[in-house]
Amino acid sequence: MATTTKTVRGSALGCTPKRGSLSGVRARVNPQRRAQVQARATKPGGGQNQDQGGNPLCAKLTSAGLAALVATSPVCGAAIASEFDVLEAPVPSASYIVDDGGILSKAGRGAIKGKLQELEKTTGYHLDVVTMRKLQFTPDPFEFSDKVLENWYPTLEQGNNKGVLLIIASTKEGGISGGPKFLDAVGNDVLDGIISETIPNLAAEEKFNEATLKSVQRITAVLQGKGDPFAPKASKAARSGPKKSKEEVQGTFTLIFRALAVIIIGTPLAQTALTAALKAREEE
């Protein structure tokens, strides 16, 4: 059962926001798989912590730190550059997808985009999909998806009904971040199922297109009021009730057999006795 704890955090560079400028909710799911679903939103009014474009100052410092690491780290520079590119990328408001990991096919991207366009048109909810080959600077996928959400939608008004689905190819895991309205509408059961089952199970077989599309289908269906199409179904054993033990079955069989034996043997004897009694009465 998921537990929810409220946290207040700054950026990865240790920048601590002023009280009231940043708040969020993180739900932890299945700790053994490190499955976490994270929703974060920035409150309006933190003017001193924002730049002229309205973006949080901490997020800008994070991007600057990433740029510095790209220049000074020859070993993991490519991975860090990838993270930097995603954080600096414009909001994919029309395409809905940033396939930085290059793990989605053309057909897969088309199917996902179609689902997300329909979702926004019919409900107003907006979901962005981000894929990465590897995370180096921010190895926690939930923390990174949180940063992406904050960079693209820095205020509560902008991000309340927005979400970010992140897929990491190398570790075969994912993260989901979203505004409070988005998270509440999707629900913990669906979010938990995507993070702990859909993504890791399909990614383990290198089926990244299917993992991403099914995750999107689960989210969009619930937001459109259709219900989760891939929700776990009750097993046949659970529907039929508890099974009897071997001893119980044998005992029932023995009881039935004895009853039948009494009927088979006892009926002729009873008839014979009744006939003899009637004959004796006639002779009297």
PDB file of C-alpha atoms in Angstrom:
ATOM      1  CA  MET A   1       0.000   0.000   0.000  1.00  0.00           C
ATOM      2  CA  ALA A   2       1.471   3.322  -1.060  1.00  0.00           C
ATOM      3  CA  THR A   3       2.377   5.884   1.538  1.00  0.00           C
ATOM      4  CA  THR A   4       2.494   9.585   0.768  1.00  0.00           C
ATOM      5  CA  THR A   5       4.846  12.061   2.373  1.00  0.00           C
ATOM      6  CA  LYS A   6       5.116  15.786   1.730  1.00  0.00           C
ATOM      7  CA  THR A   7       8.584  17.051   0.986  1.00  0.00           C
ATOM      8  CA  VAL A   8      10.172  20.421   0.317  1.00  0.00           C
ATOM      9  CA  ARG A   9      13.359  20.283  -1.709  1.00  0.00           C
ATOM     10  CA  GLY A  10      15.664  22.531  -3.672  1.00  0.00           C
ATOM     11  CA  SER A  11      17.533  21.733  -6.848  1.00  0.00           C
ATOM     12  CA  ALA A  12      20.259  19.150  -7.298  1.00  0.00           C
ATOM     13  CA  LEU A  13      22.840  21.838  -6.618  1.00  0.00           C
ATOM     14  CA  GLY A  14      21.572  22.229  -3.068  1.00  0.00           C
ATOM     15  CA  CYS A  15      19.760  25.530  -3.625  1.00  0.00           C
ATOM     16  CA  THR A  16      17.066  25.731  -0.947  1.00  0.00           C
ATOM     17  CA  PRO A  17      13.948  27.685  -1.943  1.00  0.00           C
ATOM     18  CA  LYS A  18      12.344  30.158   0.376  1.00  0.00           C
ATOM     19  CA  ARG A  19       9.471  28.958   2.474  1.00  0.00           C
ATOM     20  CA  GLY A  20       6.285  28.676   0.424  1.00  0.00           C
ATOM     21  CA  SER A  21       7.948  28.926  -2.980  1.00  0.00           C
ATOM     22  CA  LEU A  22       8.167  25.192  -3.717  1.00  0.00           C
ATOM     23  CA  SER A  23       6.119  22.273  -2.499  1.00  0.00           C
ATOM     24  CA  GLY A  24       5.369  18.794  -3.668  1.00  0.00           C
ATOM     25  CA  VAL A  25       4.051  15.333  -2.931  1.00  0.00           C
ATOM     26  CA  ARG A  26       5.891  12.085  -3.436  1.00  0.00           C
ATOM     27  CA  ALA A  27       4.239   8.678  -3.258  1.00  0.00           C
ATOM     28  CA  ARG A  28       6.466   5.678  -2.711  1.00  0.00           C
ATOM     29  CA  VAL A  29       5.380   2.402  -4.270  1.00  0.00           C
ATOM     30  CA  ASN A  30       6.907  -1.055  -3.798  1.00  0.00           C
ATOM     31  CA  PRO A  31      10.229   0.008  -2.203  1.00  0.00           C
ATOM     32  CA  GLN A  32      11.920  -3.222  -3.330  1.00  0.00           C
ATOM     33  CA  ARG A  33      11.668  -2.052  -6.935  1.00  0.00           C
ATOM     34  CA  ARG A  34      12.325   1.581  -6.018  1.00  0.00           C
ATOM     35  CA  ALA A  35       8.992   2.381  -7.657  1.00  0.00           C
ATOM     36  CA  GLN A  36       8.014   5.929  -6.857  1.00  0.00           C
ATOM     37  CA  VAL A  37       5.402   8.202  -8.321  1.00  0.00           C
ATOM     38  CA  GLN A  38       6.101  11.879  -7.872  1.00  0.00           C
ATOM     39  CA  ALA A  39       3.936  14.945  -8.296  1.00  0.00           C
ATOM     40  CA  ARG A  40       5.384  18.401  -7.885  1.00  0.00           C
ATOM     41  CA  ALA A  41       4.013  21.878  -8.521  1.00  0.00           C
ATOM     42  CA  THR A  42       5.446  25.325  -7.927  1.00  0.00           C
ATOM     43  CA  LYS A  43       3.365  27.903  -6.083  1.00  0.00           C
ATOM     44  CA  PRO A  44       3.041  31.369  -7.608  1.00  0.00           C
ATOM     45  CA  GLY A  45       4.566  34.399  -5.999  1.00  0.00           C
ATOM     46  CA  GLY A  46       8.164  33.327  -5.495  1.00  0.00           C
ATOM     47  CA  GLY A  47       9.390  36.325  -7.445  1.00  0.00           C
ATOM     48  CA  GLN A  48      12.770  36.583  -5.766  1.00  0.00           C
ATOM     49  CA  ASN A  49      13.567  32.988  -6.703  1.00  0.00           C
ATOM     50  CA  GLN A  50      12.624  33.383 -10.370  1.00  0.00           C
ATOM     51  CA  ASP A  51      14.272  34.917 -13.369  1.00  0.00           C
ATOM     52  CA  GLN A  52      12.634  37.396 -15.762  1.00  0.00           C
ATOM     53  CA  GLY A  53      11.186  34.546 -17.797  1.00  0.00           C
ATOM     54  CA  GLY A  54       9.294  33.197 -14.798  1.00  0.00           C
ATOM     55  CA  ASN A  55      11.493  30.108 -14.353  1.00  0.00           C
ATOM     56  CA  PRO A  56      12.819  29.171 -10.897  1.00  0.00           C
ATOM     57  CA  LEU A  57      16.318  30.420 -10.194  1.00  0.00           C
ATOM     58  CA  CYS A  58      17.275  27.036  -8.735  1.00  0.00           C
ATOM     59  CA  ALA A  59      16.377  25.320 -12.012  1.00  0.00           C
ATOM     60  CA  LYS A  60      18.608  27.767 -13.904  1.00  0.00           C
ATOM     61  CA  LEU A  61      21.463  27.073 -11.526  1.00  0.00           C
ATOM     62  CA  THR A  62      20.949  23.357 -12.098  1.00  0.00           C
ATOM     63  CA  SER A  63      21.226  23.848 -15.855  1.00  0.00           C
ATOM     64  CA  ALA A  64      24.397  25.914 -15.361  1.00  0.00           C
ATOM     65  CA  GLY A  65      25.852  23.156 -13.213  1.00  0.00           C
ATOM     66  CA  LEU A  66      25.060  20.589 -15.878  1.00  0.00           C
ATOM     67  CA  ALA A  67      26.772  22.697 -18.510  1.00  0.00           C
ATOM     68  CA  ALA A  68      29.880  22.919 -16.343  1.00  0.00           C
ATOM     69  CA  LEU A  69      29.941  19.157 -15.840  1.00  0.00           C
ATOM     70  CA  VAL A  70      29.571  18.546 -19.566  1.00  0.00           C
ATOM     71  CA  ALA A  71      32.713  20.612 -20.160  1.00  0.00           C
ATOM     72  CA  THR A  72      34.764  19.025 -17.376  1.00  0.00           C
ATOM     73  CA  SER A  73      33.703  15.361 -17.352  1.00  0.00           C
ATOM     74  CA  PRO A  74      35.064  13.416 -20.360  1.00  0.00           C
ATOM     75  CA  VAL A  75      33.845  10.045 -19.057  1.00  0.00           C
ATOM     76  CA  CYS A  76      30.155  10.725 -18.593  1.00  0.00           C
ATOM     77  CA  GLY A  77      29.874  13.930 -20.610  1.00  0.00           C
ATOM     78  CA  ALA A  78      27.562  12.395 -23.224  1.00  0.00           C
ATOM     79  CA  ALA A  79      25.047  11.226 -20.622  1.00  0.00           C
ATOM     80  CA  ILE A  80      25.144  14.548 -18.788  1.00  0.00           C
ATOM     81  CA  ALA A  81      24.817  16.444 -22.064  1.00  0.00           C
ATOM     82  CA  SER A  82      21.710  14.413 -22.790  1.00  0.00           C
ATOM     83  CA  GLU A  83      20.178  15.431 -19.463  1.00  0.00           C
ATOM     84  CA  PHE A  84      21.152  19.026 -20.095  1.00  0.00           C
ATOM     85  CA  ASP A  85      19.578  18.939 -23.560  1.00  0.00           C
ATOM     86  CA  VAL A  86      16.279  17.671 -22.197  1.00  0.00           C
ATOM     87  CA  LEU A  87      16.168  20.246 -19.397  1.00  0.00           C
ATOM     88  CA  GLU A  88      16.899  23.034 -21.872  1.00  0.00           C
ATOM     89  CA  ALA A  89      14.508  21.713 -24.545  1.00  0.00           C
ATOM     90  CA  PRO A  90      11.371  23.764 -25.257  1.00  0.00           C
ATOM     91  CA  VAL A  91       8.067  22.424 -24.024  1.00  0.00           C
ATOM     92  CA  PRO A  92       6.826  19.800 -26.543  1.00  0.00           C
ATOM     93  CA  SER A  93       3.359  21.342 -26.527  1.00  0.00           C
ATOM     94  CA  ALA A  94       2.563  20.123 -30.049  1.00  0.00           C
ATOM     95  CA  SER A  95       4.658  16.966 -30.353  1.00  0.00           C
ATOM     96  CA  TYR A  96       4.207  15.731 -26.750  1.00  0.00           C
ATOM     97  CA  ILE A  97       7.389  13.632 -27.075  1.00  0.00           C
ATOM     98  CA  VAL A  98      11.105  14.174 -26.433  1.00  0.00           C
ATOM     99  CA  ASP A  99      12.670  10.896 -27.557  1.00  0.00           C
ATOM    100  CA  ASP A 100      16.206  11.728 -26.432  1.00  0.00           C
ATOM    101  CA  GLY A 101      16.915   8.024 -25.896  1.00  0.00           C
ATOM    102  CA  GLY A 102      15.967   7.169 -29.467  1.00  0.00           C
ATOM    103  CA  ILE A 103      14.004   4.125 -28.261  1.00  0.00           C
ATOM    104  CA  LEU A 104      10.688   4.826 -29.988  1.00  0.00           C
ATOM    105  CA  SER A 105       9.892   3.886 -33.572  1.00  0.00           C
ATOM    106  CA  LYS A 106       8.224   6.281 -35.993  1.00  0.00           C
ATOM    107  CA  ALA A 107       4.994   4.297 -35.760  1.00  0.00           C
ATOM    108  CA  GLY A 108       5.247   4.251 -31.966  1.00  0.00           C
ATOM    109  CA  ARG A 109       5.706   8.013 -31.785  1.00  0.00           C
ATOM    110  CA  GLY A 110       2.726   8.507 -34.067  1.00  0.00           C
ATOM    111  CA  ALA A 111       0.458   6.285 -31.977  1.00  0.00           C
ATOM    112  CA  ILE A 112       1.523   7.961 -28.735  1.00  0.00           C
ATOM    113  CA  LYS A 113       1.084  11.464 -30.151  1.00  0.00           C
ATOM    114  CA  GLY A 114      -2.405  10.595 -31.379  1.00  0.00           C
ATOM    115  CA  LYS A 115      -3.435   9.376 -27.923  1.00  0.00           C
ATOM    116  CA  LEU A 116      -2.054  12.473 -26.209  1.00  0.00           C
ATOM    117  CA  GLN A 117      -3.644  14.873 -28.704  1.00  0.00           C
ATOM    118  CA  GLU A 118      -7.027  13.242 -28.132  1.00  0.00           C
ATOM    119  CA  LEU A 119      -6.510  13.395 -24.360  1.00  0.00           C
ATOM    120  CA  GLU A 120      -5.807  17.122 -24.334  1.00  0.00           C
ATOM    121  CA  LYS A 121      -8.633  17.870 -26.760  1.00  0.00           C
ATOM    122  CA  THR A 122     -11.256  15.964 -24.768  1.00  0.00           C
ATOM    123  CA  THR A 123     -10.134  16.565 -21.169  1.00  0.00           C
ATOM    124  CA  GLY A 124      -7.649  19.448 -21.029  1.00  0.00           C
ATOM    125  CA  TYR A 125      -5.011  17.220 -19.431  1.00  0.00           C
ATOM    126  CA  HIS A 126      -1.573  17.327 -21.054  1.00  0.00           C
ATOM    127  CA  LEU A 127       0.999  14.525 -20.785  1.00  0.00           C
ATOM    128  CA  ASP A 128       4.564  14.776 -22.099  1.00  0.00           C
ATOM    129  CA  VAL A 129       6.679  11.683 -22.771  1.00  0.00           C
ATOM    130  CA  VAL A 130      10.472  11.801 -22.306  1.00  0.00           C
ATOM    131  CA  THR A 131      12.851   8.927 -23.057  1.00  0.00           C
ATOM    132  CA  MET A 132      16.497   8.711 -22.009  1.00  0.00           C
ATOM    133  CA  ARG A 133      19.211   6.144 -22.583  1.00  0.00           C
ATOM    134  CA  LYS A 134      20.817   6.776 -19.218  1.00  0.00           C
ATOM    135  CA  LEU A 135      20.775   9.202 -16.318  1.00  0.00           C
ATOM    136  CA  GLN A 136      24.177  10.208 -14.968  1.00  0.00           C
ATOM    137  CA  PHE A 137      23.954  13.531 -13.205  1.00  0.00           C
ATOM    138  CA  THR A 138      20.528  12.803 -11.673  1.00  0.00           C
ATOM    139  CA  PRO A 139      20.349   8.984 -11.433  1.00  0.00           C
ATOM    140  CA  ASP A 140      16.945   8.970  -9.746  1.00  0.00           C
ATOM    141  CA  PRO A 141      14.352   8.968 -12.589  1.00  0.00           C
ATOM    142  CA  PHE A 142      11.678  10.442 -10.328  1.00  0.00           C
ATOM    143  CA  GLU A 143      13.885  13.359  -9.358  1.00  0.00           C
ATOM    144  CA  PHE A 144      14.768  14.005 -12.990  1.00  0.00           C
ATOM    145  CA  SER A 145      11.161  13.864 -14.210  1.00  0.00           C
ATOM    146  CA  ASP A 146      10.391  16.293 -11.392  1.00  0.00           C
ATOM    147  CA  LYS A 147      13.029  18.714 -12.719  1.00  0.00           C
ATOM    148  CA  VAL A 148      11.645  18.437 -16.240  1.00  0.00           C
ATOM    149  CA  LEU A 149       8.144  19.231 -15.006  1.00  0.00           C
ATOM    150  CA  GLU A 150       9.386  22.240 -13.026  1.00  0.00           C
ATOM    151  CA  ASN A 151      11.410  23.587 -15.968  1.00  0.00           C
ATOM    152  CA  TRP A 152       8.535  23.296 -18.414  1.00  0.00           C
ATOM    153  CA  TYR A 153       5.710  24.306 -16.087  1.00  0.00           C
ATOM    154  CA  PRO A 154       7.223  26.438 -13.295  1.00  0.00           C
ATOM    155  CA  THR A 155       3.975  27.575 -11.635  1.00  0.00           C
ATOM    156  CA  LEU A 156       1.006  25.763 -10.151  1.00  0.00           C
ATOM    157  CA  GLU A 157      -1.335  27.338 -12.675  1.00  0.00           C
ATOM    158  CA  GLN A 158       0.795  26.066 -15.568  1.00  0.00           C
ATOM    159  CA  GLY A 159       1.477  22.581 -14.206  1.00  0.00           C
ATOM    160  CA  ASN A 160      -1.663  21.665 -12.272  1.00  0.00           C
ATOM    161  CA  ASN A 161      -3.121  19.507 -15.059  1.00  0.00           C
ATOM    162  CA  LYS A 162       0.209  18.551 -16.669  1.00  0.00           C
ATOM    163  CA  GLY A 163       2.228  15.352 -16.376  1.00  0.00           C
ATOM    164  CA  VAL A 164       5.595  13.964 -17.456  1.00  0.00           C
ATOM    165  CA  LEU A 165       6.207  10.275 -18.177  1.00  0.00           C
ATOM    166  CA  LEU A 166       9.909   9.355 -18.181  1.00  0.00           C
ATOM    167  CA  ILE A 167      11.336   6.084 -19.558  1.00  0.00           C
ATOM    168  CA  ILE A 168      14.995   5.120 -18.910  1.00  0.00           C
ATOM    169  CA  ALA A 169      16.340   2.458 -21.279  1.00  0.00           C
ATOM    170  CA  SER A 170      19.527   1.411 -19.458  1.00  0.00           C
ATOM    171  CA  THR A 171      17.911   0.747 -16.086  1.00  0.00           C
ATOM    172  CA  LYS A 172      14.541  -0.280 -17.572  1.00  0.00           C
ATOM    173  CA  GLU A 173      12.579   1.889 -15.201  1.00  0.00           C
ATOM    174  CA  GLY A 174      10.496   5.014 -15.307  1.00  0.00           C
ATOM    175  CA  GLY A 175       9.141   7.938 -13.370  1.00  0.00           C
ATOM    176  CA  ILE A 176       5.955   9.972 -13.439  1.00  0.00           C
ATOM    177  CA  SER A 177       5.652  13.568 -12.258  1.00  0.00           C
ATOM    178  CA  GLY A 178       2.573  15.723 -12.410  1.00  0.00           C
ATOM    179  CA  GLY A 179       0.572  18.538 -10.939  1.00  0.00           C
ATOM    180  CA  PRO A 180      -1.804  17.812  -8.042  1.00  0.00           C
ATOM    181  CA  LYS A 181      -4.892  17.803 -10.276  1.00  0.00           C
ATOM    182  CA  PHE A 182      -3.212  15.448 -12.758  1.00  0.00           C
ATOM    183  CA  LEU A 183      -2.054  13.016 -10.069  1.00  0.00           C
ATOM    184  CA  ASP A 184      -5.396  12.932  -8.268  1.00  0.00           C
ATOM    185  CA  ALA A 185      -7.266  12.269 -11.517  1.00  0.00           C
ATOM    186  CA  VAL A 186      -5.014   9.384 -12.559  1.00  0.00           C
ATOM    187  CA  GLY A 187      -4.996   7.764  -9.119  1.00  0.00           C
ATOM    188  CA  ASN A 188      -2.377   5.800  -7.205  1.00  0.00           C
ATOM    189  CA  ASP A 189      -3.455   2.364  -8.474  1.00  0.00           C
ATOM    190  CA  VAL A 190      -2.766   3.226 -12.114  1.00  0.00           C
ATOM    191  CA  LEU A 191       0.447   5.106 -11.340  1.00  0.00           C
ATOM    192  CA  ASP A 192       1.697   2.262  -9.163  1.00  0.00           C
ATOM    193  CA  GLY A 193       0.886  -0.308 -11.836  1.00  0.00           C
ATOM    194  CA  ILE A 194       2.740   1.611 -14.540  1.00  0.00           C
ATOM    195  CA  ILE A 195       5.882   2.145 -12.476  1.00  0.00           C
ATOM    196  CA  SER A 196       6.080  -1.285 -10.839  1.00  0.00           C
ATOM    197  CA  GLU A 197       4.686  -3.512 -13.613  1.00  0.00           C
ATOM    198  CA  THR A 198       4.086  -2.053 -17.083  1.00  0.00           C
ATOM    199  CA  ILE A 199       7.429  -0.309 -17.614  1.00  0.00           C
ATOM    200  CA  PRO A 200       9.862  -2.779 -15.959  1.00  0.00           C
ATOM    201  CA  ASN A 201       8.156  -5.912 -17.317  1.00  0.00           C
ATOM    202  CA  LEU A 202       8.079  -4.778 -20.950  1.00  0.00           C
ATOM    203  CA  ALA A 203      11.388  -2.897 -20.842  1.00  0.00           C
ATOM    204  CA  ALA A 204      13.079  -6.065 -19.570  1.00  0.00           C
ATOM    205  CA  GLU A 205      12.223  -7.571 -22.972  1.00  0.00           C
ATOM    206  CA  GLU A 206      13.436  -4.422 -24.773  1.00  0.00           C
ATOM    207  CA  LYS A 207       9.841  -3.620 -25.750  1.00  0.00           C
ATOM    208  CA  PHE A 208      10.159   0.108 -25.160  1.00  0.00           C
ATOM    209  CA  ASN A 209       7.513   1.095 -27.710  1.00  0.00           C
ATOM    210  CA  GLU A 210       4.960  -1.162 -26.062  1.00  0.00           C
ATOM    211  CA  ALA A 211       5.973  -0.104 -22.551  1.00  0.00           C
ATOM    212  CA  THR A 212       5.549   3.568 -23.424  1.00  0.00           C
ATOM    213  CA  LEU A 213       2.323   3.132 -25.392  1.00  0.00           C
ATOM    214  CA  LYS A 214       0.679   0.964 -22.719  1.00  0.00           C
ATOM    215  CA  SER A 215       1.656   3.447 -20.023  1.00  0.00           C
ATOM    216  CA  VAL A 216       0.112   6.243 -22.071  1.00  0.00           C
ATOM    217  CA  GLN A 217      -3.006   4.171 -22.768  1.00  0.00           C
ATOM    218  CA  ARG A 218      -3.523   3.480 -19.059  1.00  0.00           C
ATOM    219  CA  ILE A 219      -3.172   7.155 -18.132  1.00  0.00           C
ATOM    220  CA  THR A 220      -5.300   8.536 -20.972  1.00  0.00           C
ATOM    221  CA  ALA A 221      -8.089   5.980 -20.495  1.00  0.00           C
ATOM    222  CA  VAL A 222      -8.470   6.807 -16.805  1.00  0.00           C
ATOM    223  CA  LEU A 223      -8.378  10.563 -17.427  1.00  0.00           C
ATOM    224  CA  GLN A 224     -11.094  10.131 -20.067  1.00  0.00           C
ATOM    225  CA  GLY A 225     -13.254   8.213 -17.607  1.00  0.00           C
ATOM    226  CA  LYS A 226     -12.958   4.868 -19.418  1.00  0.00           C
ATOM    227  CA  GLY A 227     -11.215   2.928 -16.669  1.00  0.00           C
ATOM    228  CA  ASP A 228      -7.816   1.240 -16.699  1.00  0.00           C
ATOM    229  CA  PRO A 229      -7.678  -1.151 -19.709  1.00  0.00           C
ATOM    230  CA  PHE A 230      -4.764  -3.087 -18.228  1.00  0.00           C
ATOM    231  CA  ALA A 231      -5.865  -3.274 -14.599  1.00  0.00           C
ATOM    232  CA  PRO A 232      -5.047  -6.603 -12.902  1.00  0.00           C
ATOM    233  CA  LYS A 233      -7.968  -9.022 -13.128  1.00  0.00           C
ATOM    234  CA  ALA A 234      -9.097 -11.299 -10.319  1.00  0.00           C
ATOM    235  CA  SER A 235      -7.780 -14.815 -10.798  1.00  0.00           C
ATOM    236  CA  LYS A 236     -10.135 -17.723 -11.494  1.00  0.00           C
ATOM    237  CA  ALA A 237      -9.105 -19.335  -8.236  1.00  0.00           C
ATOM    238  CA  ALA A 238     -10.091 -16.213  -6.325  1.00  0.00           C
ATOM    239  CA  ARG A 239     -13.499 -16.105  -8.014  1.00  0.00           C
ATOM    240  CA  SER A 240     -14.253 -19.790  -7.370  1.00  0.00           C
ATOM    241  CA  GLY A 241     -13.462 -19.576  -3.671  1.00  0.00           C
ATOM    242  CA  PRO A 242     -10.947 -21.496  -1.555  1.00  0.00           C
ATOM    243  CA  LYS A 243      -9.934 -24.952  -2.700  1.00  0.00           C
ATOM    244  CA  LYS A 244     -10.568 -27.984  -0.514  1.00  0.00           C
ATOM    245  CA  SER A 245      -7.646 -30.044   0.686  1.00  0.00           C
ATOM    246  CA  LYS A 246      -7.042 -33.586  -0.547  1.00  0.00           C
ATOM    247  CA  GLU A 247      -8.136 -35.014   2.806  1.00  0.00           C
ATOM    248  CA  GLU A 248     -11.395 -33.037   2.697  1.00  0.00           C
ATOM    249  CA  VAL A 249     -12.155 -34.264  -0.811  1.00  0.00           C
ATOM    250  CA  GLN A 250     -11.408 -37.893   0.128  1.00  0.00           C
ATOM    251  CA  GLY A 251     -13.544 -37.602   3.265  1.00  0.00           C
ATOM    252  CA  THR A 252     -16.491 -36.283   1.281  1.00  0.00           C
ATOM    253  CA  PHE A 253     -16.101 -39.060  -1.280  1.00  0.00           C
ATOM    254  CA  THR A 254     -16.007 -41.732   1.445  1.00  0.00           C
ATOM    255  CA  LEU A 255     -19.159 -40.357   3.053  1.00  0.00           C
ATOM    256  CA  ILE A 256     -21.015 -40.369  -0.273  1.00  0.00           C
ATOM    257  CA  PHE A 257     -19.820 -43.900  -1.055  1.00  0.00           C
ATOM    258  CA  ARG A 258     -21.046 -45.246   2.300  1.00  0.00           C
ATOM    259  CA  ALA A 259     -24.411 -43.582   1.851  1.00  0.00           C
ATOM    260  CA  LEU A 260     -24.815 -45.159  -1.567  1.00  0.00           C
ATOM    261  CA  ALA A 261     -23.753 -48.555  -0.206  1.00  0.00           C
ATOM    262  CA  VAL A 262     -26.407 -48.368   2.506  1.00  0.00           C
ATOM    263  CA  ILE A 263     -29.038 -47.451  -0.061  1.00  0.00           C
ATOM    264  CA  ILE A 264     -28.028 -50.201  -2.493  1.00  0.00           C
ATOM    265  CA  ILE A 265     -27.731 -52.955   0.098  1.00  0.00           C
ATOM    266  CA  GLY A 266     -30.401 -51.780   2.497  1.00  0.00           C
ATOM    267  CA  THR A 267     -33.209 -51.294  -0.014  1.00  0.00           C
ATOM    268  CA  PRO A 268     -33.485 -55.015  -1.090  1.00  0.00           C
ATOM    269  CA  LEU A 269     -33.237 -56.122   2.541  1.00  0.00           C
ATOM    270  CA  ALA A 270     -35.974 -53.747   3.543  1.00  0.00           C
ATOM    271  CA  GLN A 271     -38.159 -54.969   0.700  1.00  0.00           C
ATOM    272  CA  THR A 272     -37.583 -58.617   1.690  1.00  0.00           C
ATOM    273  CA  ALA A 273     -38.411 -57.906   5.312  1.00  0.00           C
ATOM    274  CA  LEU A 274     -41.565 -56.028   4.323  1.00  0.00           C
ATOM    275  CA  THR A 275     -42.678 -58.879   2.044  1.00  0.00           C
ATOM    276  CA  ALA A 276     -42.123 -61.473   4.784  1.00  0.00           C
ATOM    277  CA  ALA A 277     -44.084 -59.388   7.270  1.00  0.00           C
ATOM    278  CA  LEU A 278     -47.029 -59.012   4.895  1.00  0.00           C
ATOM    279  CA  LYS A 279     -47.013 -62.766   4.132  1.00  0.00           C
ATOM    280  CA  ALA A 280     -46.986 -63.647   7.840  1.00  0.00           C
ATOM    281  CA  ARG A 281     -49.904 -61.338   8.437  1.00  0.00           C
ATOM    282  CA  GLU A 282     -51.908 -62.981   5.669  1.00  0.00           C
ATOM    283  CA  GLU A 283     -51.270 -66.437   7.101  1.00  0.00           C
ATOM    284  CA  GLU A 284     -52.604 -65.318  10.464  1.00  0.00           C
TER     285      GLU A 284
END
